[in-house]
XYZ file of C-alpha atoms in Angstrom:
288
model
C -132.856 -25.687 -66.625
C -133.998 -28.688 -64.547
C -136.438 -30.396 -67.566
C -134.087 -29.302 -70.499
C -131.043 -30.972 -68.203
C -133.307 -34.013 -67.804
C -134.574 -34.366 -71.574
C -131.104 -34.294 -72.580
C -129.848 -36.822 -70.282
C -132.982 -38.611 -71.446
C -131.854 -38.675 -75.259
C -128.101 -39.318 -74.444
C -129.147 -42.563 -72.677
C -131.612 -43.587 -75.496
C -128.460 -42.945 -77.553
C -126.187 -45.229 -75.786
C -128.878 -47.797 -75.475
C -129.272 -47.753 -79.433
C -125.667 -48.183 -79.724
C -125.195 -51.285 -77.126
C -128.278 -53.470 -77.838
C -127.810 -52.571 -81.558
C -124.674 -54.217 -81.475
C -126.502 -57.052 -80.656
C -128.536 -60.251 -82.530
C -131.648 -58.539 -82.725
C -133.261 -61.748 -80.798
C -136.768 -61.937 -79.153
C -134.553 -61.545 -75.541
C -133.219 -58.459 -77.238
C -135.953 -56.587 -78.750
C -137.839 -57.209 -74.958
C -134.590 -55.854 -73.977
C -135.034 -52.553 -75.675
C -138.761 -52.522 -75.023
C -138.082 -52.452 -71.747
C -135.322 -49.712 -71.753
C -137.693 -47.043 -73.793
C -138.965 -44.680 -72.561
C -139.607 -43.453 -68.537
C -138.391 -40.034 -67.251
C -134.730 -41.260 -66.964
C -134.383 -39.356 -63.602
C -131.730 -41.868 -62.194
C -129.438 -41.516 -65.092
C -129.994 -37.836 -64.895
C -128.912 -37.643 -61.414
C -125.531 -39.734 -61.872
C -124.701 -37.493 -65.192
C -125.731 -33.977 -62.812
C -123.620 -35.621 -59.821
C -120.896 -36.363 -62.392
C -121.011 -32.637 -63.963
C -121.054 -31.466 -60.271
C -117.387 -33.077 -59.904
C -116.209 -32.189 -63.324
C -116.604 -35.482 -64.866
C -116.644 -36.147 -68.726
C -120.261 -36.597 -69.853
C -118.773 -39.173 -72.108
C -117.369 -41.215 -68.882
C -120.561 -41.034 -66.858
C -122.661 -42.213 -69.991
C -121.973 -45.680 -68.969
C -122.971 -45.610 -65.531
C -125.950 -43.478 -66.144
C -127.026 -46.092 -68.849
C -126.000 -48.922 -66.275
C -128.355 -47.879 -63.905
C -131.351 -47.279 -66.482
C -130.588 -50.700 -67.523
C -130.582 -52.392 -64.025
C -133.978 -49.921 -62.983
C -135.387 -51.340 -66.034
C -134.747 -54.961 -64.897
C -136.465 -54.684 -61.791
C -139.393 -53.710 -63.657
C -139.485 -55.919 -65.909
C -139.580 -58.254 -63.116
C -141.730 -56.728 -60.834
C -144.315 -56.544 -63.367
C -144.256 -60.678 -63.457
C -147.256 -62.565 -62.412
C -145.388 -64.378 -59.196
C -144.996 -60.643 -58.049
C -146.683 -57.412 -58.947
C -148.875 -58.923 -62.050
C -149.187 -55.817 -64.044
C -150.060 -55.180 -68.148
C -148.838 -52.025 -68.844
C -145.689 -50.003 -68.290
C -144.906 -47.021 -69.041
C -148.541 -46.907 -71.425
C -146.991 -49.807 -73.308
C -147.763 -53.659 -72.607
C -145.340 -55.351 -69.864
C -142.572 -57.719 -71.756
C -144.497 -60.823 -70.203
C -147.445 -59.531 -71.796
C -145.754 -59.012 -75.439
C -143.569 -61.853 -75.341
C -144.094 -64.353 -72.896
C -143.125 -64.973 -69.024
C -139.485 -66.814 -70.142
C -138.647 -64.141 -72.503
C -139.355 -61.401 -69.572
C -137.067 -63.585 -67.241
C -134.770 -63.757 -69.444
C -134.440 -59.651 -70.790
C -134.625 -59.182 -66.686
C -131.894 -61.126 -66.247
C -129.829 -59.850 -69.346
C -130.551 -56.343 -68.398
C -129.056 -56.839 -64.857
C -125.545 -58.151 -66.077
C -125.752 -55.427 -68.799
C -126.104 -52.912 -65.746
C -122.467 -54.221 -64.573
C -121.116 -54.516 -67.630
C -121.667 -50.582 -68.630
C -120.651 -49.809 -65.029
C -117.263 -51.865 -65.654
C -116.630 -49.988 -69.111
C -112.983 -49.100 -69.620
C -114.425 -45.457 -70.749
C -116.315 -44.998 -67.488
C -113.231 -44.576 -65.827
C -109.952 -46.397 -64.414
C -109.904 -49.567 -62.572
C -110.625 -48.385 -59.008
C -113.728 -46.186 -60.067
C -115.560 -48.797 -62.051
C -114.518 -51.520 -59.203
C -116.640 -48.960 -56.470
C -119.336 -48.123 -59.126
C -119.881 -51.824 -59.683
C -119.130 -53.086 -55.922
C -121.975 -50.147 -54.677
C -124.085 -51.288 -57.442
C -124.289 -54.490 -56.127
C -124.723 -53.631 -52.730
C -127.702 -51.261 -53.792
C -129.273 -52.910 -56.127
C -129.138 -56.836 -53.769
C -130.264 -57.964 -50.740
C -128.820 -55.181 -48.497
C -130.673 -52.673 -50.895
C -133.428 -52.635 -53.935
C -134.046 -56.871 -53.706
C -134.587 -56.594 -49.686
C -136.782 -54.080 -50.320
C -138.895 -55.753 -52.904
C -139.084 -58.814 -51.087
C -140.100 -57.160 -47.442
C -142.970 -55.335 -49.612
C -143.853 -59.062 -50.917
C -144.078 -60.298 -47.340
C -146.056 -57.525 -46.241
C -148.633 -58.853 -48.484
C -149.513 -61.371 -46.436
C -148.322 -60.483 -43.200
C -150.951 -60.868 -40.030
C -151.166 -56.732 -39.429
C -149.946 -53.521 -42.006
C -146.594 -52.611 -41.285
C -145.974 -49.458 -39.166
C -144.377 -45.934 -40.633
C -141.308 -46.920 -39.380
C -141.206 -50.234 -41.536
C -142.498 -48.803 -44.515
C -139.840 -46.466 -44.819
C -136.850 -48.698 -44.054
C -138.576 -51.638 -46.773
C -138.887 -48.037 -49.401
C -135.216 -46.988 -48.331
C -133.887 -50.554 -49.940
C -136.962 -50.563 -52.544
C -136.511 -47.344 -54.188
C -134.012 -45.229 -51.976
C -130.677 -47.510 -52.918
C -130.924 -47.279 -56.775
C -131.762 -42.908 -56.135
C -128.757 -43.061 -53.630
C -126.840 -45.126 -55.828
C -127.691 -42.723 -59.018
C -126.809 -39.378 -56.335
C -123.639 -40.379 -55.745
C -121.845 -41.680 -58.707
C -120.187 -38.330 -59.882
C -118.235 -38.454 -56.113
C -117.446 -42.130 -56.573
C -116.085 -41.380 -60.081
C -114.133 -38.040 -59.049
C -112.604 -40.219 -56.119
C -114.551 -37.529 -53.503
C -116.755 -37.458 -50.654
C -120.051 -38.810 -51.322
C -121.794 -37.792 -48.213
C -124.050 -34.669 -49.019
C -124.870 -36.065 -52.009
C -125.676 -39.067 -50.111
C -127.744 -37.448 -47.805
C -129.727 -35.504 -50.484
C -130.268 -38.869 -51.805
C -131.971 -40.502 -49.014
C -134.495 -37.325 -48.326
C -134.958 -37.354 -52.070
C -135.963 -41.477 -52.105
C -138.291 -41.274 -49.701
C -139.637 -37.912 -51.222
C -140.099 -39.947 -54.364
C -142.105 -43.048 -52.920
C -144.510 -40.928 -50.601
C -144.939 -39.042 -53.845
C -145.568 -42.102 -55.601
C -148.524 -43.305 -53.179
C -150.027 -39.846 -53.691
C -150.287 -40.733 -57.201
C -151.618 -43.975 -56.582
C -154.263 -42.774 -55.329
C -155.027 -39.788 -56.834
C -154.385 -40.200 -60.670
C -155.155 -42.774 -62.906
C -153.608 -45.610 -65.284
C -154.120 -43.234 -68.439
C -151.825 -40.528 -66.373
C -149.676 -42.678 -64.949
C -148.931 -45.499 -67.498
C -149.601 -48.524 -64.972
C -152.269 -49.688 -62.974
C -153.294 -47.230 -59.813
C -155.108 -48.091 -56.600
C -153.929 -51.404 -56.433
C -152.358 -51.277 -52.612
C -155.655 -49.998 -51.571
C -157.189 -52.632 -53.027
C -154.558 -55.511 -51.829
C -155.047 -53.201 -47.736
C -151.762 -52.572 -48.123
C -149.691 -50.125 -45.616
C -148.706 -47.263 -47.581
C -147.593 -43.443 -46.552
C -150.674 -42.652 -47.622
C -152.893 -44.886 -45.458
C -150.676 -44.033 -42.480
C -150.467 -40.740 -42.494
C -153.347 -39.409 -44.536
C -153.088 -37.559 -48.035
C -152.283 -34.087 -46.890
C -149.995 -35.278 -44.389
C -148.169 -37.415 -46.875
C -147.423 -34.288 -48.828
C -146.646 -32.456 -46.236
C -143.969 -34.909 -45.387
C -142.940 -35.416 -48.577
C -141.994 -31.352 -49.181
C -140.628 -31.286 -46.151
C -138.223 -34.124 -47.129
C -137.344 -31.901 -50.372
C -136.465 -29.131 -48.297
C -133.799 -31.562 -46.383
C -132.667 -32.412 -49.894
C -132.416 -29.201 -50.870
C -130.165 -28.203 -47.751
C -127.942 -30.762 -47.926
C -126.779 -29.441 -51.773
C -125.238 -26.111 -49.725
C -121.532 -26.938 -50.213
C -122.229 -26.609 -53.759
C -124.296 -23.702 -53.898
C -125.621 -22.495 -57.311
C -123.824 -25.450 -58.809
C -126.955 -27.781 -57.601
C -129.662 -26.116 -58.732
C -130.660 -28.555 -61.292
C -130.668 -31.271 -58.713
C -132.435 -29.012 -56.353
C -135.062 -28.616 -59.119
C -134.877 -32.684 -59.824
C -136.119 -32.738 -56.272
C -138.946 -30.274 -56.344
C -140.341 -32.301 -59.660
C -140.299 -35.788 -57.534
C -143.230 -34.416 -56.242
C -144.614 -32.402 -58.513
C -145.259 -34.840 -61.154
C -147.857 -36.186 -62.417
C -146.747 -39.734 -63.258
């Protein structure tokens, strides 16, 4: 149920992405645009169209913020992926935008793609005035310097920083670097339906973290073939990472033991979650 729900929400997204940047000039900034929106396993749009089924919500209402948040996810790639930051070549098995345009042009879709997240979120079809002003006011708190940007630039400092950061600091710079957008995603179908957002919320944060101490599993045990992008380079840089801290069979054991707390806190709608309960058993299951 879990990977049909997800393919599907994968192809509806690819759909509406067609449609918007179609309607556009088909510019360099564009086509870098729609490079950078291809492709990847979608799951934060799939979580705000399963939250948004969840409360009953029109699949053709919570298009826009599930395509909204692909579109600002795909930003801080494209941006991360920048020399001054992460300096990567390849991105989901395809060359980085700076790579197959040039550094300005990768600015420049980064940028586009971020207003394009708030202007999808905004859409008159995603709902009525006080839904899309939350979506797009939570947004921005999630996706700024109280969320995904604080992250990103605590992970920058740590770079340099005199010792590694501690457990406790690695999770609250990964709760802002990948946990807002996930929470943001989680919670959309309350914020549209008007409802209480806070087991969804609380699935969200387990499942965030579940994600990222997944992630350094990968790092260091697959490879740029499996996973699309460079691996290994944290170890290299003697960066802090869950991994490094804890130890690789610790790290899993942590991070299943954050899916069962995501899994729990799904109870109030019993069979109703399952796909989201599966969404969290694949965060670390997967092998990319």
């Amino acid at each position: 149920m879990f990977r049909q729900r997800l393919s599907d929400a994968a192809a509806a997204i690819q759909a509406q992405f067609d449609t918007v940047l179609g309607a556009l000039d088909p510019v360099p900034v564009v086509q870098a645009m729609a490079h950078a929106t291809n492709g990847g396993k979608r799951l934060r749009g799939f979580l705000v169209l399963e939250s948004a089924r969840l409360h009953g919500i029109d699949p053709n209402k919570a298009i826009w913020p599930a395509t909204g948040i692909e579109a600002l996810h795909a930003y801080s790639l494209v941006h991360d992926d920048l020399p001054c930051m992460d300096d990567d070549d390849l991105r989901r098995g395809e060359p980085t935008v700076h790579i197959k345009w040039d550094e300005a042009t990768a600015v420049l879709a980064g940028d586009a793609l971020q207003t394009l997240a708030f202007e999808l979120c905004a859409h008159p079809d995603a709902g009525n005035g006080d839904v899309r002003a939350d979506l797009a006011m939570s947004l921005a708190k999630a996706s700024g310097a109280q969320g995904m940007v604080l992250g990103q630039a605590l992970d920058i400092a740590a770079e340099t920083a005199d010792a590694p950061l501690t457990l406790d600091e690695i999770t609250a710079l990964q709760r802002g670097k990948t946990g807002a957008l996930i929470e943001w995603s989680a919670t959309a179908g309350a914020r549209m339906a008007q409802a209480d957002i806070t087991p969804l919320q609380t699935y969200a944060r387990a499942l965030g973290l579940a994600f990222q101490i997944a992630d350094d599993v990968l790092d260091v045990t697959s490879d740029a073939a499996t996973m699309g992008k460079a691996t290994g380079k944290d170890a290299d840089a003697g960066k802090a990472t869950f991994v490094s801290l804890l130890g690789l069979d610790e790290a899993k054991r942590r991070a299943n033991e954050l899916v069962t707390e995501a899994c729990d806190a799904l109870h109030v709608y019993q069979a109703d979650a399952d796909a989201l309960r599966d969404a969290a058993r694949f965060v670390v299951t997967r092998n990319s």
